[in-house]
Short mmCIF file of N, CA and C in Angstrom, two decimals:
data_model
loop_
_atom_site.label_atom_id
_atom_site.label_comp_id
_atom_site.label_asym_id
_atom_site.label_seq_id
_atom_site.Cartn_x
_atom_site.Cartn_y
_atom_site.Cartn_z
N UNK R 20 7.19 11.60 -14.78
CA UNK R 20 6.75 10.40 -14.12
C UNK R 20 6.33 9.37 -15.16
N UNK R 21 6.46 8.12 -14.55
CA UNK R 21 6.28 7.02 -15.83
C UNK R 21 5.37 6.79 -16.12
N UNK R 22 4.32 6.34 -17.21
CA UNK R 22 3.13 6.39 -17.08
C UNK R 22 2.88 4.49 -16.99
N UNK R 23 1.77 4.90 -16.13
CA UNK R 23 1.04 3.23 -15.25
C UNK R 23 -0.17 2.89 -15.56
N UNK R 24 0.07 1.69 -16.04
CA UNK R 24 -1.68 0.96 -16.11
C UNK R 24 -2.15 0.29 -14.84
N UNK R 25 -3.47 1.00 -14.73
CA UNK R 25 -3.86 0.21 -13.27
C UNK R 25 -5.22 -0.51 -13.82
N UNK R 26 -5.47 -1.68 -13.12
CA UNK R 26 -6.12 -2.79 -13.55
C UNK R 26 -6.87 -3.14 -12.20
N UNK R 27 -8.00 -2.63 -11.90
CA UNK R 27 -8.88 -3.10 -10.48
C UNK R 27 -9.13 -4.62 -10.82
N UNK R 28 -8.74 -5.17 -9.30
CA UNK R 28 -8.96 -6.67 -9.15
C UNK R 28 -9.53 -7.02 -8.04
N UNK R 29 -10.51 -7.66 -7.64
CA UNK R 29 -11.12 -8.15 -6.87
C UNK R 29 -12.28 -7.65 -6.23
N UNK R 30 -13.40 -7.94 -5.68
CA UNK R 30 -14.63 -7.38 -5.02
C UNK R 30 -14.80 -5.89 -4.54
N UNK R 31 -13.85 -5.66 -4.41
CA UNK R 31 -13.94 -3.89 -3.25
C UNK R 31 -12.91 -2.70 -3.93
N UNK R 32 -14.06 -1.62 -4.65
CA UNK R 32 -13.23 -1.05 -5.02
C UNK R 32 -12.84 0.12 -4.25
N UNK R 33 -11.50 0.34 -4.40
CA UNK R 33 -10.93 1.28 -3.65
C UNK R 33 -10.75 2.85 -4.81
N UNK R 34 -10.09 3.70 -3.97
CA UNK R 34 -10.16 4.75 -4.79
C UNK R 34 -8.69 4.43 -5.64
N UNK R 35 -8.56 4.90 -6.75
CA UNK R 35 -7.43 4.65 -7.71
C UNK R 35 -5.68 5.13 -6.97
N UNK R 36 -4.52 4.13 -7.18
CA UNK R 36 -3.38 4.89 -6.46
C UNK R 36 -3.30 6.17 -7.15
N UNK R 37 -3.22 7.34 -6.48
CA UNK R 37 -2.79 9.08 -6.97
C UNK R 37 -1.82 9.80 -6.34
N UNK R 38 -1.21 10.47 -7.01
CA UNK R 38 -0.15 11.40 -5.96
C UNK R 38 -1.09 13.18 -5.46
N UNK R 39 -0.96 12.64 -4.03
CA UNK R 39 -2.00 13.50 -3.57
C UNK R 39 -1.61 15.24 -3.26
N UNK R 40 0.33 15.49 -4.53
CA UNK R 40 0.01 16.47 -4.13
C UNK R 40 0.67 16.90 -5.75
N UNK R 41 1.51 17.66 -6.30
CA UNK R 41 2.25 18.47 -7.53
C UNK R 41 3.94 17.39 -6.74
N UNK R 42 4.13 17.37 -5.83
CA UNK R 42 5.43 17.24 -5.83
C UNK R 42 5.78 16.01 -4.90
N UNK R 43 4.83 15.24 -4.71
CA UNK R 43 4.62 14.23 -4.29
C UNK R 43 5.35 12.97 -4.58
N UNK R 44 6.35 11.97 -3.83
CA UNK R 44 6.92 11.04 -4.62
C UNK R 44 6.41 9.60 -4.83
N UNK R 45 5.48 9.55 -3.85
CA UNK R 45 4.46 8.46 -4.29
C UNK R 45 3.04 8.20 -4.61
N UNK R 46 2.71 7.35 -5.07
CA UNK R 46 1.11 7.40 -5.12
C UNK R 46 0.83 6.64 -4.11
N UNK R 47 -0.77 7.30 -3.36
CA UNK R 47 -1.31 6.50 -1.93
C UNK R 47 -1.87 4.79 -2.20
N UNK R 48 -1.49 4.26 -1.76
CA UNK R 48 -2.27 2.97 -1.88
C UNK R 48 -3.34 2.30 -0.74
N UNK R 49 -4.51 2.21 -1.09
CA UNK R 49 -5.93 2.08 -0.10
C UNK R 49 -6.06 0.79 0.22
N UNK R 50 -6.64 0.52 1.41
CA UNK R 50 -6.94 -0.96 2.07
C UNK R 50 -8.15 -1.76 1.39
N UNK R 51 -8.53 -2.34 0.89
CA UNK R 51 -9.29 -2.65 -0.09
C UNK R 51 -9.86 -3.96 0.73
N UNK R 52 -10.62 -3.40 1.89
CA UNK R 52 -11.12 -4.74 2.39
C UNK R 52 -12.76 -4.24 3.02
N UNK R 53 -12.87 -5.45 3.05
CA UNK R 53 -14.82 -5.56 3.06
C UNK R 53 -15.64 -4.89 4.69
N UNK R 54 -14.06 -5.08 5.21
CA UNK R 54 -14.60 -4.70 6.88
C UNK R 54 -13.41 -4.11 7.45
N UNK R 55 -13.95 -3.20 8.84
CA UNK R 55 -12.39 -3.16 9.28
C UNK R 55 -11.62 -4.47 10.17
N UNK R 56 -10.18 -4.48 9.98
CA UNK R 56 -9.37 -5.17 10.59
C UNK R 56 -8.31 -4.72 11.81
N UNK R 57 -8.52 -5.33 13.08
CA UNK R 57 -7.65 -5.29 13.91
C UNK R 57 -6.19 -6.15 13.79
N UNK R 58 -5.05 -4.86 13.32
CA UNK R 58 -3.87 -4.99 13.94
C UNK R 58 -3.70 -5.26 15.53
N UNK R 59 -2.68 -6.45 15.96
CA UNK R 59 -2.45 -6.40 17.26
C UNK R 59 -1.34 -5.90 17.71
N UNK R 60 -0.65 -5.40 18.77
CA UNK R 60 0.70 -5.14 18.70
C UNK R 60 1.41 -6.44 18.52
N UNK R 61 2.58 -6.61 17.36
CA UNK R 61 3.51 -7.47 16.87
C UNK R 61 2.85 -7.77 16.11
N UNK R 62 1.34 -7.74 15.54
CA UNK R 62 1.07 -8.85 14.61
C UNK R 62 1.55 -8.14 13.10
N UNK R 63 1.55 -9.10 12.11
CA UNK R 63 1.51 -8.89 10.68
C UNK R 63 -0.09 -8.94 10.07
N UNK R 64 -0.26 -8.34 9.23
CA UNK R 64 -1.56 -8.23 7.94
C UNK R 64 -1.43 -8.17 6.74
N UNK R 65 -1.37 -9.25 5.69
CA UNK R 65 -1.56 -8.65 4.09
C UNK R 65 -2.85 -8.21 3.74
N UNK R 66 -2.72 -6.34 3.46
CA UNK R 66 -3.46 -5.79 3.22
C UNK R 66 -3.43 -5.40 1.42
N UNK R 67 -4.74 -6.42 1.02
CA UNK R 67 -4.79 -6.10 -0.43
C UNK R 67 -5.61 -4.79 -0.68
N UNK R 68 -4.88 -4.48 -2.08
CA UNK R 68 -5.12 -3.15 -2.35
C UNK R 68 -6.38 -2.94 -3.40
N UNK R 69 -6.71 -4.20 -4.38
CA UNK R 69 -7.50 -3.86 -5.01
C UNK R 69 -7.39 -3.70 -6.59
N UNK R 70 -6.13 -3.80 -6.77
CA UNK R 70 -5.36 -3.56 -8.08
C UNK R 70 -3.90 -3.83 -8.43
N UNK R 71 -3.85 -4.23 -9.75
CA UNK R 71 -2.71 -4.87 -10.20
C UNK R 71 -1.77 -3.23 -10.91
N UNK R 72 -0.46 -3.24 -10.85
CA UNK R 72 -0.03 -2.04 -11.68
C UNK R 72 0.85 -2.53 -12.60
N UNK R 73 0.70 -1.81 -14.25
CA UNK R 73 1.63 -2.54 -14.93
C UNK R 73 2.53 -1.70 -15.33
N UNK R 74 3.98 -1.46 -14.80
CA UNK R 74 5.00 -0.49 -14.30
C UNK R 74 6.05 -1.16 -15.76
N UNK R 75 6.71 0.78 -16.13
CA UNK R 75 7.15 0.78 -17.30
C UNK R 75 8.03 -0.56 -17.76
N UNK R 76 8.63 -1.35 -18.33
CA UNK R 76 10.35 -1.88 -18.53
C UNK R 76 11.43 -1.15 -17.96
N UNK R 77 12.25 -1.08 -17.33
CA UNK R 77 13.26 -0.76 -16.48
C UNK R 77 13.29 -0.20 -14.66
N UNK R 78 11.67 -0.18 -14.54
CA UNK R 78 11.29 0.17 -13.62
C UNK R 78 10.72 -0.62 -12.40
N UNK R 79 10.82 -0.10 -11.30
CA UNK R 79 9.82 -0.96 -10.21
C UNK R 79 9.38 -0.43 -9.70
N UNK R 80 8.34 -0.83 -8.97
CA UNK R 80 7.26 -0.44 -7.16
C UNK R 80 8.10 0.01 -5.87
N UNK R 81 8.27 0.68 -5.67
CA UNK R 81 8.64 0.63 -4.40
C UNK R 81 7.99 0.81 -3.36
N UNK R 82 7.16 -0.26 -2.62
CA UNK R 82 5.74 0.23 -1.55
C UNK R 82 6.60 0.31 -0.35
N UNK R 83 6.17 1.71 0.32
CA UNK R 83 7.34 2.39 1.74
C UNK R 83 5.72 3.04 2.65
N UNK R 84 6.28 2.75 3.23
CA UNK R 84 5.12 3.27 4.26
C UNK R 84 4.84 4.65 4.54
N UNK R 85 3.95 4.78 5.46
CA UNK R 85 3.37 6.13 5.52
C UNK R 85 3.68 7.10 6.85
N UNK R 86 4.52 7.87 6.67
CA UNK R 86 4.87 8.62 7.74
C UNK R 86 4.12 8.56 9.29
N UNK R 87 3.01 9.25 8.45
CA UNK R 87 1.68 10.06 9.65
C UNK R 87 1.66 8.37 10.48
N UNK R 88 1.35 7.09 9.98
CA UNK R 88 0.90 5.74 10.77
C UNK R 88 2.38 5.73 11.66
N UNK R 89 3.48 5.57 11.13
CA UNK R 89 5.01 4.85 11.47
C UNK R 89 4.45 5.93 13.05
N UNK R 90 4.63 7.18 12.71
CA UNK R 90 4.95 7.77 13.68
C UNK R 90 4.14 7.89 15.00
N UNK R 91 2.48 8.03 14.19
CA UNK R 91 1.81 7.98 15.55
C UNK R 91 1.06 6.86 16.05
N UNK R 92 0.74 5.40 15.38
CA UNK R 92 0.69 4.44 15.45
C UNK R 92 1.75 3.10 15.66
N UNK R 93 2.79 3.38 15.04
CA UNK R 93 3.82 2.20 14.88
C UNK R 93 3.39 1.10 14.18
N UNK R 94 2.61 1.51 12.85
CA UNK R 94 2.19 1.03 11.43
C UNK R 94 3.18 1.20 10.79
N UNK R 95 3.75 -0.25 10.14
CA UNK R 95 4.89 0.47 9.31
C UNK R 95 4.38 -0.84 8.18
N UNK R 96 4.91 -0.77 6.80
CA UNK R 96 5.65 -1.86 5.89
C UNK R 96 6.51 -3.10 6.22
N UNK R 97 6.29 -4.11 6.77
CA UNK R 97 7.16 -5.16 7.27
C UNK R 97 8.70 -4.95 6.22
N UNK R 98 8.66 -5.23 5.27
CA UNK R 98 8.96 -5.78 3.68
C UNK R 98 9.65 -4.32 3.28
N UNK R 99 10.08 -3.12 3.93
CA UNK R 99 10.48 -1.83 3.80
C UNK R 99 11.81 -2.08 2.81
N UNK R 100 11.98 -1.48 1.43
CA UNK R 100 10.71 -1.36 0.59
C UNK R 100 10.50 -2.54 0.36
N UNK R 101 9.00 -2.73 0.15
CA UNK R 101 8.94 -3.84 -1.10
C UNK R 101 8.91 -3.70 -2.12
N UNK R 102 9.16 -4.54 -3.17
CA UNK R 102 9.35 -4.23 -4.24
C UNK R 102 8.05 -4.97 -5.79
N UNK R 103 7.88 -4.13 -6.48
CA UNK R 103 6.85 -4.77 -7.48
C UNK R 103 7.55 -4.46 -8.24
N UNK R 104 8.01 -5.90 -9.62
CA UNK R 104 8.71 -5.91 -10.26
C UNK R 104 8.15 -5.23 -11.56
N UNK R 105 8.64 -4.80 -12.35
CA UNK R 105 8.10 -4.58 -13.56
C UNK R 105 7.23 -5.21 -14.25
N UNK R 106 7.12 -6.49 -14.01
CA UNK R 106 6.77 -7.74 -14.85
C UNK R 106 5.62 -8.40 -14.47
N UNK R 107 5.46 -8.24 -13.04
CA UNK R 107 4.76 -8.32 -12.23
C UNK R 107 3.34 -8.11 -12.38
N UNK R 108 2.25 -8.94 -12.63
CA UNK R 108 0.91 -8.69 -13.25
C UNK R 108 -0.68 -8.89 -12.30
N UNK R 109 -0.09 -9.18 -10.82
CA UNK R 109 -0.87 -9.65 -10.16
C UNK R 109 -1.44 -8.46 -9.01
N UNK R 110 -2.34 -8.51 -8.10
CA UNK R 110 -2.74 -7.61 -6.82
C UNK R 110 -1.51 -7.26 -5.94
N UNK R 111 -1.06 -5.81 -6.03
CA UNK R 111 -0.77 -5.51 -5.03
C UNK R 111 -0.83 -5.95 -3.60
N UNK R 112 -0.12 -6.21 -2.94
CA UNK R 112 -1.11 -6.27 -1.27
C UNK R 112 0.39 -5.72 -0.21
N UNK R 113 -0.28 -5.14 0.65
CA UNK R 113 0.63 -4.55 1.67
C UNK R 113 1.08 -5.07 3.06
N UNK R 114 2.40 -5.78 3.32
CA UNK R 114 2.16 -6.52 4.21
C UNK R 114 2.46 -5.12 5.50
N UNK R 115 1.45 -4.96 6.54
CA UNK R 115 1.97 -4.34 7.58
C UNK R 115 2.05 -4.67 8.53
N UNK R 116 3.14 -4.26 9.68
CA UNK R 116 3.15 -5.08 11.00
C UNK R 116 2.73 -3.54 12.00
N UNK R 117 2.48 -3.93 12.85
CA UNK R 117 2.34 -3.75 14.03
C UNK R 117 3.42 -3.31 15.37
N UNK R 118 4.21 -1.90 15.56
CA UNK R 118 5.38 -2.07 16.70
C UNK R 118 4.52 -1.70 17.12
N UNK R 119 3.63 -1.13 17.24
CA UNK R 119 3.22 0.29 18.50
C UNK R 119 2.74 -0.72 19.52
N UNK R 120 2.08 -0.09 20.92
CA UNK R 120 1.66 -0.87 21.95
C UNK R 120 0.54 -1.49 22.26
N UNK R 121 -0.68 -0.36 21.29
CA UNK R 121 -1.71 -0.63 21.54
C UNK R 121 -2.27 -1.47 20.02
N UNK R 122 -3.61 -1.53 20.13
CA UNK R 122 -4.02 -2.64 18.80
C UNK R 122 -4.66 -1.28 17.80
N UNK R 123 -4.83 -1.61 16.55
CA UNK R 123 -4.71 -0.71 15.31
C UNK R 123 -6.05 -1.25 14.37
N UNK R 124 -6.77 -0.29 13.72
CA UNK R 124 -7.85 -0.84 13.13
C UNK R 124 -7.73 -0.08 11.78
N UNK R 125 -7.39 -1.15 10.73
CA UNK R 125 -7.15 -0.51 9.24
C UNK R 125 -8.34 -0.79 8.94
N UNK R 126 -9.14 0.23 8.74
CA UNK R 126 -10.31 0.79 8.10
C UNK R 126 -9.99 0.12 6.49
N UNK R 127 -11.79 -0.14 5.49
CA UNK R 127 -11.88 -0.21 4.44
C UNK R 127 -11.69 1.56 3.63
N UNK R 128 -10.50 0.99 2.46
CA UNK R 128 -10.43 2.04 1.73
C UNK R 128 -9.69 3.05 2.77
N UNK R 129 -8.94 2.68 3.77
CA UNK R 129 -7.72 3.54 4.38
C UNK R 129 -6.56 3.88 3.45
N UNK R 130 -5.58 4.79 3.76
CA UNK R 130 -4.16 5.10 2.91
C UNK R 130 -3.12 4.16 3.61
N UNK R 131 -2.73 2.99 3.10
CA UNK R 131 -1.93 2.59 4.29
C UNK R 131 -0.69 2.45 3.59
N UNK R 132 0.04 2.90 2.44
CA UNK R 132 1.22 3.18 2.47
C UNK R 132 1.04 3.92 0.84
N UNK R 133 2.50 3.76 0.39
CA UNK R 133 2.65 4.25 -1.05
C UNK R 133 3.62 4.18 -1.82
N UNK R 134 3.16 3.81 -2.69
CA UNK R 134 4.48 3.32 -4.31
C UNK R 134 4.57 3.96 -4.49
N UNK R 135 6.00 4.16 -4.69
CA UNK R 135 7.12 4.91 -5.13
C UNK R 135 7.53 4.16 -6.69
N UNK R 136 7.24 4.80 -7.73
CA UNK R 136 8.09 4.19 -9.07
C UNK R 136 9.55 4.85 -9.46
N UNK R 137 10.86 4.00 -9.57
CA UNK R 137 11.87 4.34 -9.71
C UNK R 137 12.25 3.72 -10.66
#
């Protein structure tokens, strides 16, 4: 795996991105906000993460969402993947939308998706 500099940015720290298992293909990325926020059904949220990553030369981010939400919420990644360029020096942030029916509350310091480096 490539090795990553992570750089905390802004007021709220979250726990560091990690791969939460030995064989894991991404690291979790946390909601890094001061309160919780209501998702509505259809709506969008940029959810900042809290930190900038500075990803090898030839490489990128790939932020893909999180199974466990897609499936039993209808939390997904608008932006599937998005992409963080190599070069790229600024805050993460996660845009997520909203299919499911009912309304959704992303908790501070939630898992709400995860980079993938390729």
């Amino acid at each position: 795996m490539p090795k990553l500099q992570i750089t905390r940015i802004g007021p709220v720290e979250t726990p560091l991105p990690a791969y939460q298992s030995h064989g894991a293909a991404g690291l979790d990325l946390y909601a890094a906000l001061q309160a919780p926020r209501t998702l509505h059904p259809g709506q969008r949220l940029l959810v900042p993460t809290g930190y900038a990553v500075a990803l090898p030369e030839g490489h990128e981010g790939q932020v893909r969402p999180r199974s466990g939400l897609a499936l039993h919420h209808g939390i997904t990644v608008l932006n599937t993947p998005g992409t963080v360029d190599a070069d790229y020096r600024g805050e993460i942030g996660v845009v997520l939308v909203n299919l499911g029916q009912e309304d959704f509350v992303v908790e501070p310091n939630m898992r709400i998706a995860q980079l993938v480096v390729a």
